[in-house]
PDB file of C-alpha atoms in Angstrom:
ATOM      1  CA  MET A   1       0.000   0.000   0.000  1.00 60.00           C
ATOM      2  CA  SER A   2       1.445   3.384  -0.934  1.00 69.00           C
ATOM      3  CA  ALA A   3       1.892   6.114   1.654  1.00 67.00           C
ATOM      4  CA  THR A   4      -0.983   8.101   0.174  1.00 91.00           C
ATOM      5  CA  MET A   5      -3.323   5.117   0.254  1.00 94.00           C
ATOM      6  CA  LEU A   6      -2.279   4.371   3.823  1.00 95.00           C
ATOM      7  CA  THR A   7      -2.961   7.993   4.792  1.00 95.00           C
ATOM      8  CA  VAL A   8      -6.422   7.824   3.209  1.00 96.00           C
ATOM      9  CA  ALA A   9      -7.190   4.511   4.933  1.00 97.00           C
ATOM     10  CA  ARG A  10      -6.071   5.864   8.307  1.00 97.00           C
ATOM     11  CA  THR A  11      -8.071   9.061   7.799  1.00 97.00           C
ATOM     12  CA  ASP A  12     -11.242   7.148   6.929  1.00 98.00           C
ATOM     13  CA  ALA A  13     -10.803   4.895   9.958  1.00 98.00           C
ATOM     14  CA  LEU A  14     -10.262   7.866  12.256  1.00 98.00           C
ATOM     15  CA  PHE A  15     -13.277   9.610  10.732  1.00 98.00           C
ATOM     16  CA  VAL A  16     -15.561   6.703  11.722  1.00 98.00           C
ATOM     17  CA  SER A  17     -13.980   6.307  15.161  1.00 98.00           C
ATOM     18  CA  PRO A  18     -15.648   7.473  18.372  1.00 98.00           C
ATOM     19  CA  LEU A  19     -12.878  10.006  19.099  1.00 98.00           C
ATOM     20  CA  PRO A  20     -14.456  13.456  19.393  1.00 98.00           C
ATOM     21  CA  THR A  21     -14.031  15.968  16.574  1.00 97.00           C
ATOM     22  CA  GLY A  22     -11.678  18.695  17.689  1.00 95.00           C
ATOM     23  CA  SER A  23      -9.760  16.483  20.092  1.00 97.00           C
ATOM     24  CA  HIS A  24      -5.974  16.243  19.947  1.00 97.00           C
ATOM     25  CA  PRO A  25      -5.242  12.533  20.442  1.00 98.00           C
ATOM     26  CA  GLY A  26      -1.692  11.230  20.596  1.00 97.00           C
ATOM     27  CA  ARG A  27      -0.115   8.728  18.246  1.00 97.00           C
ATOM     28  CA  GLU A  28      -0.989   5.674  20.339  1.00 98.00           C
ATOM     29  CA  GLU A  29      -4.622   6.725  20.808  1.00 98.00           C
ATOM     30  CA  VAL A  30      -4.973   7.356  17.063  1.00 98.00           C
ATOM     31  CA  ALA A  31      -3.295   4.071  16.149  1.00 98.00           C
ATOM     32  CA  THR A  32      -5.566   2.184  18.557  1.00 98.00           C
ATOM     33  CA  ALA A  33      -8.690   3.885  17.177  1.00 98.00           C
ATOM     34  CA  VAL A  34      -7.643   3.211  13.572  1.00 98.00           C
ATOM     35  CA  ARG A  35      -6.979  -0.487  14.261  1.00 98.00           C
ATOM     36  CA  ALA A  36     -10.296  -0.855  16.080  1.00 98.00           C
ATOM     37  CA  MET A  37     -12.303   0.737  13.258  1.00 98.00           C
ATOM     38  CA  VAL A  38     -10.548  -1.306  10.563  1.00 98.00           C
ATOM     39  CA  ARG A  39     -11.503  -4.442  12.519  1.00 98.00           C
ATOM     40  CA  CYS A  40     -15.033  -3.174  13.199  1.00 98.00           C
ATOM     41  CA  TYR A  41     -15.763  -2.349   9.542  1.00 98.00           C
ATOM     42  CA  HIS A  42     -13.873  -5.377   8.167  1.00 98.00           C
ATOM     43  CA  GLY A  43     -11.073  -3.458   6.491  1.00 98.00           C
ATOM     44  CA  SER A  44     -10.325  -0.108   4.950  1.00 97.00           C
ATOM     45  CA  ARG A  45     -13.031  -0.527   2.302  1.00 97.00           C
ATOM     46  CA  GLY A  46     -15.634  -0.920   5.009  1.00 98.00           C
ATOM     47  CA  CYS A  47     -14.388   2.274   6.676  1.00 98.00           C
ATOM     48  CA  ALA A  48     -14.570   4.088   3.321  1.00 97.00           C
ATOM     49  CA  ALA A  49     -18.134   2.867   2.809  1.00 97.00           C
ATOM     50  CA  GLU A  50     -19.114   4.152   6.252  1.00 96.00           C
ATOM     51  CA  VAL A  51     -17.515   7.539   5.479  1.00 97.00           C
ATOM     52  CA  ALA A  52     -19.600   7.736   2.286  1.00 95.00           C
ATOM     53  CA  ALA A  53     -22.762   6.857   4.188  1.00 95.00           C
ATOM     54  CA  ARG A  54     -22.135   9.544   6.781  1.00 91.00           C
ATOM     55  CA  TYR A  55     -21.407  12.148   4.091  1.00 91.00           C
ATOM     56  CA  GLY A  56     -24.787  11.316   2.584  1.00 89.00           C
ATOM     57  CA  GLU A  57     -26.598  11.619   5.903  1.00 88.00           C
ATOM     58  CA  VAL A  58     -25.078  14.828   7.271  1.00 86.00           C
ATOM     59  CA  PRO A  59     -22.634  16.428   4.847  1.00 90.00           C
ATOM     60  CA  GLU A  60     -22.131  19.595   6.893  1.00 89.00           C
ATOM     61  CA  TYR A  61     -20.955  17.528   9.868  1.00 92.00           C
ATOM     62  CA  ALA A  62     -18.907  15.202   7.685  1.00 94.00           C
ATOM     63  CA  VAL A  63     -16.833  18.033   6.221  1.00 94.00           C
ATOM     64  CA  ARG A  64     -15.800  19.233   9.692  1.00 96.00           C
ATOM     65  CA  ARG A  65     -15.095  15.679  10.779  1.00 97.00           C
ATOM     66  CA  MET A  66     -12.971  14.874   7.715  1.00 96.00           C
ATOM     67  CA  THR A  67     -10.988  18.104   8.075  1.00 96.00           C
ATOM     68  CA  TRP A  68     -10.239  17.187  11.681  1.00 98.00           C
ATOM     69  CA  ALA A  69      -9.348  13.559  10.804  1.00 98.00           C
ATOM     70  CA  ARG A  70      -6.979  14.646   8.014  1.00 96.00           C
ATOM     71  CA  ARG A  71      -5.263  17.137  10.317  1.00 97.00           C
ATOM     72  CA  VAL A  72      -4.820  14.571  13.091  1.00 98.00           C
ATOM     73  CA  ILE A  73      -3.440  11.892  10.763  1.00 97.00           C
ATOM     74  CA  ALA A  74      -1.002  14.368   9.175  1.00 96.00           C
ATOM     75  CA  THR A  75       0.137  15.545  12.601  1.00 96.00           C
ATOM     76  CA  VAL A  76       0.518  12.074  14.084  1.00 96.00           C
ATOM     77  CA  PHE A  77       1.896  10.126  11.114  1.00 94.00           C
ATOM     78  CA  GLY A  78       3.172  12.899   8.846  1.00 87.00           C
ATOM     79  CA  GLY A  79       2.133  13.501   5.282  1.00 66.00           C
ATOM     80  CA  ASP A  80      -0.181  15.827   3.389  1.00 55.00           C
ATOM     81  CA  ARG A  81      -2.865  17.766   5.200  1.00 49.00           C
TER      82      ARG A  81
END
């Protein structure tokens, strides 16, 4: 998996996690949340499907949530914001 694909997969998993939007979790908390959501949704594709469903239900919330998730992943693991 390329770094960009890994970043997207981590971001999607964090997006669907129960961590609160606006929080500033550390690397271990993010890694734990990402692993749990990948297991919960049976892989990165399942996380991506859940992201799509949530965008359809409440897009205004989803945009804020995705912005937060991208920022956290970039901060914790490095990469593009």
